[in-house]
Amino acid sequence: MSAARLRRSVTAQEPSATPSPAVAAVVVLAAGQGTRMRSATPKVLHTLGGRSLLGHVLAATEPLGAATTVVVVGSGRDQVEAHLASVAPGALAVVQEQQLGSGHAAEVALAAVPDVEGAVLVVNGDSPLLTSRTLETLVAAHAAAGSVFTVLTAEVDDPTGLGRIVRDDRGAPQAIVEERDATDEQRAIREVNAGVYVANAATLRRVLAGIGTSNAQGEQYLTDALAPLVSGGAPTAAVLADDPEDVLGCNDRAELAARRRTLNDRVLGELMRAGVTVVDPATTWVDVTVTVAADAVLEPGTQLKGATTVASGAVVGPDSTLVDTEVGEGASVVRSHVLGASVGPAATVGPFSYLRPGTRLARGTKVGAFVETKNVQVGEGSKLPHLSYVGDATIGESANIGAATVFVNYDGVAKHHTTIGDHVRIGSDTMLVAPVTVGDGAYTAAGSVITTDVPPGAMGVARARQRNVAGWVLRRRPGSAAARAAEAAGHAGAEAGADTRTTASE
Ligand code: UD1
Ligand code: CA
C-alpha cells in the first residue's frame, strides 16, 4: 500500500468508533541523558501540566491496553525507576547500561521480554503531547496496511533537529534520515519522524540486531530500521498525524515551556467547551489531573494543581494557587494559596488566606484576610475573619474567631489540639494555648491568654486589669502637644499622682 493511500485511509477513519487492535507491548525509550535540558533531573522527569514527560507518555499509551509495558531506563535510572514505581507500578523497567542510541534502547527492551510477539508500540519518552487517539490511529493503520514497521510522522513548519521522512516518487516511505546525516535536499523535507513506531516484534528484533553506528553521532539509531526493511521488500508505512502538535518532543527548557503552554491551552479549551468560564486563558494554568465543573469561574492568575476539584458555581481567583484541594459549590477563593484543603459549599476564602493541609471548611464558613490554617476542622457557618493562625483545631458551628487570634499549638516539642464549641465567640487577640477546650456558647475576652478550659456559656478572661495613671502626661511630658491637648480637654492634672483602676469589662 502506498503512503498516499494510507494517509487518506487514516484521515478518513473515525478512530473512536473502531476498537483499537491490540498491541502486545508498549516500549517507552527513557534512558537518554537529556543533555540539552542541562539539569540534574533526568529529562523524562521534568513536569508539565502536573505530570512528568514520562507520565504523559504512559497516560497516552495506557488505553491501548497492552499486556506489557517496558520502560528503558539509564541516565538517572534510580530516580526514573522510583518515579515509575509510583506512576505505573505495572510497568517493567529495563536498564540500558550505556546510552548507545534509540535503536540499542529498543533492542535492550525487546530482549527483556523475549515472549512478546505481534505488534509492539515503541515511543520516545519525551513526547508529552501524544494523545491516545493518535496512537490508536497509528496502530489501526499499521494493522490495516499489513505493515511490519510503521512510523508516525508530522508535517511541521520548522523541522530543525528532527529526523526527515524520505519518500519515493509514489509516496512510499524509504528511509528516516537524521538531520546531522541528511543531505541539503533531505533537510528541506518538512515531514519529520515523530519518534513513535509500531512494528512486528520478531521483525524489529531481527533488523535492530543488524543496525550499525556509522552516523554522525556514532549511535545505533532506531530510525535506521526502516531503510533495510524497505529494500528487503517488507511492507512498511509512514502515517501522518492529524495534529502536528501531538508529536512534538521536548529536548530543552524552551521546548518544555512551549509544550507546557500547548498542553495548558488544550486543557483550558476542554474546560471552556464543557462550560467553565476561564476569564484569562493566558494566565490560568490547570493540570491535566484537575476537575472543574460547568459554570465554575476561573479568574485571571489562577493555578489549579494535582487532585484539585472545583464544583459548579465556585469562583477561584484572581491570583490563587490551589493544590490537591476540593472547592465546593458556590464557594469562592480569592488571592489565596491553598494546599490539601477542602473548602465547603458557599464558603469564602481570602483575600490573602493561606490554607495548609488538613484544613476542612464546612458549608458557609469564612476564612478572611491574612489567616493561616492547618489541620483544622471548621464547622458550618463559622468564621475566621482576620489576621489569625488556626492550627490543630476542631471548631464547632457558627463560631466566630476574633481578629488576631492565635491557636498556640506548639510547645517546642509537640503539637497540641484546641477544641472550640458551637456558637463560641473568641475575642480579638486571644491566645489559645493548646491543649485547651472552649465549650459551647462560651466567650473569651479580647487579649486573653487562655491556658485552661472555658466551660460552656462562660466568659474566659485571662489578662491584667487596666490601671490609668492620672496626670502622667502633664508631669512627664510637660509642654508637649499631648499635654496641651489634655489641658484643653480639661484634665489639668487635678488628680495628679493618683492611680485609678477601671473595672474589667466582665
Ligand atoms: C529522535 C529521532 C528523530 C525524531 C525525534 C522525535 C532517533 C535517532 N532520532 O531524535 O528521528 O525526529 O526523536 O522527537 O531516534 N534514548 C534511549 N537510549 C539511548 C538514546 C536515546 O533510551 O541510548 C531515548 C531518549 O531518552 C529519548 C528517545 O530515546 O526518549 C529519543 O532520543 P533523543 O536523543 O531525544 O532523540 P532525538 O534527537 O530527539
Ligand atoms: Ca527527543
mmCIF file of N, CA, C and O in Angstrom, residues 28-30 37 41-61 71 73 79-88 124-130 248-250 256 259-260 263 287-289 306:
data_model
loop_
_atom_site.group_PDB
_atom_site.id
_atom_site.type_symbol
_atom_site.label_atom_id
_atom_site.label_comp_id
_atom_site.label_asym_id
_atom_site.label_seq_id
_atom_site.Cartn_x
_atom_site.Cartn_y
_atom_site.Cartn_z
ATOM 1 N N VAL A 28 8.724 2.189 26.014
ATOM 2 C CA VAL A 28 8.991 3.625 26.130
ATOM 3 C C VAL A 28 10.501 3.812 26.302
ATOM 4 O O VAL A 28 11.105 3.218 27.202
ATOM 5 N N LEU A 29 11.077 4.618 25.428
ATOM 6 C CA LEU A 29 12.521 4.866 25.487
ATOM 7 C C LEU A 29 12.785 6.065 26.394
ATOM 8 O O LEU A 29 12.404 7.188 26.069
ATOM 9 N N ALA A 30 13.398 5.807 27.532
ATOM 10 C CA ALA A 30 13.565 6.885 28.512
ATOM 11 C C ALA A 30 14.935 6.836 29.177
ATOM 12 O O ALA A 30 15.095 7.258 30.319
ATOM 13 N N MET A 37 18.720 19.595 28.312
ATOM 14 C CA MET A 37 17.960 20.195 29.420
ATOM 15 C C MET A 37 18.901 20.886 30.420
ATOM 16 O O MET A 37 18.478 21.739 31.195
ATOM 17 N N THR A 41 18.098 16.708 37.022
ATOM 18 C CA THR A 41 16.926 15.830 36.942
ATOM 19 C C THR A 41 16.904 15.171 35.564
ATOM 20 O O THR A 41 17.046 15.856 34.560
ATOM 21 N N PRO A 42 16.708 13.840 35.520
ATOM 22 C CA PRO A 42 16.606 13.191 34.209
ATOM 23 C C PRO A 42 15.492 13.844 33.376
ATOM 24 O O PRO A 42 14.452 14.207 33.924
ATOM 25 N N LYS A 43 15.749 13.969 32.085
ATOM 26 C CA LYS A 43 14.806 14.711 31.230
ATOM 27 C C LYS A 43 13.366 14.247 31.392
ATOM 28 O O LYS A 43 12.453 15.072 31.538
ATOM 29 N N VAL A 44 13.149 12.931 31.363
ATOM 30 C CA VAL A 44 11.764 12.436 31.346
ATOM 31 C C VAL A 44 11.021 12.699 32.648
ATOM 32 O O VAL A 44 9.808 12.484 32.733
ATOM 33 N N LEU A 45 11.745 13.189 33.681
ATOM 34 C CA LEU A 45 11.067 13.508 34.952
ATOM 35 C C LEU A 45 10.686 14.988 35.058
ATOM 36 O O LEU A 45 10.043 15.400 36.023
ATOM 37 N N HIS A 46 11.095 15.784 34.091
ATOM 38 C CA HIS A 46 10.632 17.176 34.093
ATOM 39 C C HIS A 46 9.118 17.181 33.897
ATOM 40 O O HIS A 46 8.574 16.294 33.245
ATOM 41 N N THR A 47 8.457 18.175 34.496
ATOM 42 C CA THR A 47 6.994 18.120 34.521
ATOM 43 C C THR A 47 6.332 19.257 33.752
ATOM 44 O O THR A 47 6.892 20.337 33.589
ATOM 45 N N LEU A 48 5.153 18.973 33.313
ATOM 46 C CA LEU A 48 4.265 19.980 32.734
ATOM 47 C C LEU A 48 2.840 19.509 32.961
ATOM 48 O O LEU A 48 2.564 18.301 32.898
ATOM 49 N N GLY A 49 1.969 20.447 33.286
ATOM 50 C CA GLY A 49 0.565 20.101 33.481
ATOM 51 C C GLY A 49 0.333 19.050 34.557
ATOM 52 O O GLY A 49 -0.636 18.304 34.501
ATOM 53 N N GLY A 50 1.238 18.986 35.533
ATOM 54 C CA GLY A 50 1.007 18.079 36.654
ATOM 55 C C GLY A 50 1.476 16.650 36.446
ATOM 56 O O GLY A 50 1.174 15.783 37.266
ATOM 57 N N ARG A 51 2.210 16.418 35.364
ATOM 58 C CA ARG A 51 2.765 15.081 35.146
ATOM 59 C C ARG A 51 4.166 15.212 34.587
ATOM 60 O O ARG A 51 4.485 16.202 33.937
ATOM 61 N N SER A 52 4.957 14.164 34.782
ATOM 62 C CA SER A 52 6.270 14.132 34.141
ATOM 63 C C SER A 52 6.088 13.874 32.647
ATOM 64 O O SER A 52 5.032 13.408 32.198
ATOM 65 N N LEU A 53 7.145 14.154 31.875
ATOM 66 C CA LEU A 53 7.125 13.803 30.449
ATOM 67 C C LEU A 53 6.784 12.322 30.317
ATOM 68 O O LEU A 53 5.917 11.936 29.521
ATOM 69 N N LEU A 54 7.473 11.508 31.106
ATOM 70 C CA LEU A 54 7.235 10.064 31.046
ATOM 71 C C LEU A 54 5.798 9.729 31.435
ATOM 72 O O LEU A 54 5.147 8.890 30.797
ATOM 73 N N GLY A 55 5.288 10.395 32.459
ATOM 74 C CA GLY A 55 3.913 10.168 32.906
ATOM 75 C C GLY A 55 2.901 10.456 31.806
ATOM 76 O O GLY A 55 1.915 9.726 31.646
ATOM 77 N N HIS A 56 3.143 11.516 31.041
ATOM 78 C CA HIS A 56 2.237 11.836 29.935
ATOM 79 C C HIS A 56 2.263 10.739 28.872
ATOM 80 O O HIS A 56 1.214 10.337 28.359
ATOM 81 N N VAL A 57 3.467 10.274 28.547
ATOM 82 C CA VAL A 57 3.583 9.233 27.518
ATOM 83 C C VAL A 57 2.859 7.962 27.994
ATOM 84 O O VAL A 57 2.094 7.343 27.246
ATOM 85 N N LEU A 58 3.073 7.605 29.252
ATOM 86 C CA LEU A 58 2.421 6.399 29.785
ATOM 87 C C LEU A 58 0.903 6.560 29.817
ATOM 88 O O LEU A 58 0.163 5.617 29.539
ATOM 89 N N ALA A 59 0.440 7.762 30.138
ATOM 90 C CA ALA A 59 -1.010 8.004 30.166
ATOM 91 C C ALA A 59 -1.600 7.864 28.762
ATOM 92 O O ALA A 59 -2.720 7.379 28.591
ATOM 93 N N ALA A 60 -0.836 8.277 27.750
ATOM 94 C CA ALA A 60 -1.331 8.177 26.374
ATOM 95 C C ALA A 60 -1.347 6.728 25.882
ATOM 96 O O ALA A 60 -2.216 6.331 25.114
ATOM 97 N N THR A 61 -0.376 5.936 26.342
ATOM 98 C CA THR A 61 -0.314 4.541 25.856
ATOM 99 C C THR A 61 -1.253 3.628 26.648
ATOM 100 O O THR A 61 -1.659 2.583 26.147
ATOM 101 N N VAL A 71 9.758 0.111 30.109
ATOM 102 C CA VAL A 71 10.358 1.452 30.072
ATOM 103 C C VAL A 71 11.870 1.283 30.163
ATOM 104 O O VAL A 71 12.377 0.690 31.120
ATOM 105 N N VAL A 73 15.359 2.463 30.985
ATOM 106 C CA VAL A 73 15.947 3.490 31.839
ATOM 107 C C VAL A 73 17.463 3.391 31.783
ATOM 108 O O VAL A 73 18.016 2.336 31.470
ATOM 109 N N GLN A 79 16.265 7.478 39.969
ATOM 110 C CA GLN A 79 15.150 8.428 40.059
ATOM 111 C C GLN A 79 14.004 8.020 39.136
ATOM 112 O O GLN A 79 12.838 8.096 39.501
ATOM 113 N N VAL A 80 14.355 7.613 37.923
ATOM 114 C CA VAL A 80 13.308 7.255 36.964
ATOM 115 C C VAL A 80 12.564 6.003 37.434
ATOM 116 O O VAL A 80 11.335 5.938 37.375
ATOM 117 N N GLU A 81 13.310 5.034 37.961
ATOM 118 C CA GLU A 81 12.658 3.806 38.449
ATOM 119 C C GLU A 81 11.733 4.106 39.626
ATOM 120 O O GLU A 81 10.630 3.564 39.715
ATOM 121 N N ALA A 82 12.184 4.962 40.528
ATOM 122 C CA ALA A 82 11.346 5.313 41.687
ATOM 123 C C ALA A 82 10.061 6.003 41.223
ATOM 124 O O ALA A 82 8.964 5.719 41.717
ATOM 125 N N HIS A 83 10.206 6.883 40.268
ATOM 126 C CA HIS A 83 9.044 7.586 39.730
ATOM 127 C C HIS A 83 8.081 6.598 39.061
ATOM 128 O O HIS A 83 6.865 6.648 39.267
ATOM 129 N N LEU A 84 8.656 5.702 38.294
ATOM 130 C CA LEU A 84 7.857 4.707 37.581
ATOM 131 C C LEU A 84 7.057 3.854 38.562
ATOM 132 O O LEU A 84 5.886 3.551 38.337
ATOM 133 N N ALA A 85 7.694 3.490 39.666
ATOM 134 C CA ALA A 85 7.016 2.657 40.661
ATOM 135 C C ALA A 85 5.792 3.371 41.207
ATOM 136 O O ALA A 85 4.808 2.729 41.588
ATOM 137 N N SER A 86 5.823 4.701 41.231
ATOM 138 C CA SER A 86 4.656 5.409 41.760
ATOM 139 C C SER A 86 3.615 5.707 40.678
ATOM 140 O O SER A 86 2.423 5.673 40.955
ATOM 141 N N VAL A 87 4.037 5.987 39.466
ATOM 142 C CA VAL A 87 3.027 6.349 38.448
ATOM 143 C C VAL A 87 2.547 5.158 37.623
ATOM 144 O O VAL A 87 1.435 5.163 37.100
ATOM 145 N N ALA A 88 3.386 4.141 37.454
ATOM 146 C CA ALA A 88 2.987 2.977 36.643
ATOM 147 C C ALA A 88 3.629 1.721 37.205
ATOM 148 O O ALA A 88 4.541 1.146 36.621
ATOM 149 N N ASN A 124 9.215 7.356 22.014
ATOM 150 C CA ASN A 124 10.172 8.177 22.767
ATOM 151 C C ASN A 124 9.521 8.643 24.065
ATOM 152 O O ASN A 124 8.335 8.990 24.082
ATOM 153 N N GLY A 125 10.308 8.706 25.114
ATOM 154 C CA GLY A 125 9.756 9.117 26.408
ATOM 155 C C GLY A 125 9.614 10.616 26.569
ATOM 156 O O GLY A 125 9.190 11.086 27.625
ATOM 157 N N ASP A 126 9.944 11.382 25.535
ATOM 158 C CA ASP A 126 9.934 12.839 25.691
ATOM 159 C C ASP A 126 8.917 13.531 24.783
ATOM 160 O O ASP A 126 9.140 14.640 24.322
ATOM 161 N N SER A 127 7.778 12.867 24.534
ATOM 162 C CA SER A 127 6.724 13.455 23.690
ATOM 163 C C SER A 127 5.439 13.597 24.498
ATOM 164 O O SER A 127 4.521 12.788 24.382
ATOM 165 N N PRO A 128 5.348 14.641 25.322
ATOM 166 C CA PRO A 128 4.262 14.731 26.300
ATOM 167 C C PRO A 128 2.900 15.072 25.709
ATOM 168 O O PRO A 128 1.898 14.987 26.413
ATOM 169 N N LEU A 129 2.860 15.473 24.441
ATOM 170 C CA LEU A 129 1.569 15.875 23.865
ATOM 171 C C LEU A 129 0.888 14.761 23.080
ATOM 172 O O LEU A 129 -0.189 14.968 22.515
ATOM 173 N N LEU A 130 1.523 13.598 23.050
ATOM 174 C CA LEU A 130 0.899 12.479 22.342
ATOM 175 C C LEU A 130 -0.465 12.180 22.937
ATOM 176 O O LEU A 130 -0.632 12.189 24.149
ATOM 177 N N LEU A 248 5.240 16.656 19.035
ATOM 178 C CA LEU A 248 6.413 17.463 19.341
ATOM 179 C C LEU A 248 7.141 16.932 20.569
ATOM 180 O O LEU A 248 6.540 16.692 21.616
ATOM 181 N N GLY A 249 8.428 16.761 20.436
ATOM 182 C CA GLY A 249 9.249 16.288 21.543
ATOM 183 C C GLY A 249 9.642 17.434 22.449
ATOM 184 O O GLY A 249 9.132 18.563 22.340
ATOM 185 N N CYS A 250 10.555 17.143 23.360
ATOM 186 C CA CYS A 250 10.912 18.134 24.361
ATOM 187 C C CYS A 250 12.370 17.910 24.733
ATOM 188 O O CYS A 250 12.674 17.015 25.512
ATOM 189 N N LEU A 256 10.297 22.723 26.569
ATOM 190 C CA LEU A 256 9.440 22.332 27.698
ATOM 191 C C LEU A 256 8.378 23.402 27.961
ATOM 192 O O LEU A 256 7.197 23.095 28.137
ATOM 193 N N ARG A 259 5.795 23.282 25.156
ATOM 194 C CA ARG A 259 4.878 22.133 25.293
ATOM 195 C C ARG A 259 3.895 22.370 26.440
ATOM 196 O O ARG A 259 2.739 21.995 26.376
ATOM 197 N N ARG A 260 4.387 22.974 27.512
ATOM 198 C CA ARG A 260 3.529 23.259 28.677
ATOM 199 C C ARG A 260 2.399 24.198 28.274
ATOM 200 O O ARG A 260 1.237 23.988 28.630
ATOM 201 N N LEU A 263 -0.078 22.285 26.072
ATOM 202 C CA LEU A 263 -0.874 21.368 26.888
ATOM 203 C C LEU A 263 -1.934 22.142 27.672
ATOM 204 O O LEU A 263 -3.100 21.745 27.749
ATOM 205 N N ASP A 287 -3.676 21.792 35.722
ATOM 206 C CA ASP A 287 -3.079 20.474 35.483
ATOM 207 C C ASP A 287 -4.073 19.535 34.802
ATOM 208 O O ASP A 287 -5.290 19.653 34.999
ATOM 209 N N VAL A 288 -3.547 18.554 34.093
ATOM 210 C CA VAL A 288 -4.404 17.568 33.427
ATOM 211 C C VAL A 288 -5.173 16.712 34.430
ATOM 212 O O VAL A 288 -6.161 16.073 34.074
ATOM 213 N N THR A 289 -4.737 16.720 35.685
ATOM 214 C CA THR A 289 -5.346 15.893 36.720
ATOM 215 C C THR A 289 -6.487 16.596 37.467
ATOM 216 O O THR A 289 -7.083 16.022 38.372
ATOM 217 N N GLY A 306 -2.614 19.271 40.753
ATOM 218 C CA GLY A 306 -2.784 17.973 41.389
ATOM 219 C C GLY A 306 -4.202 17.473 41.318
ATOM 220 O O GLY A 306 -4.855 17.520 40.285
#
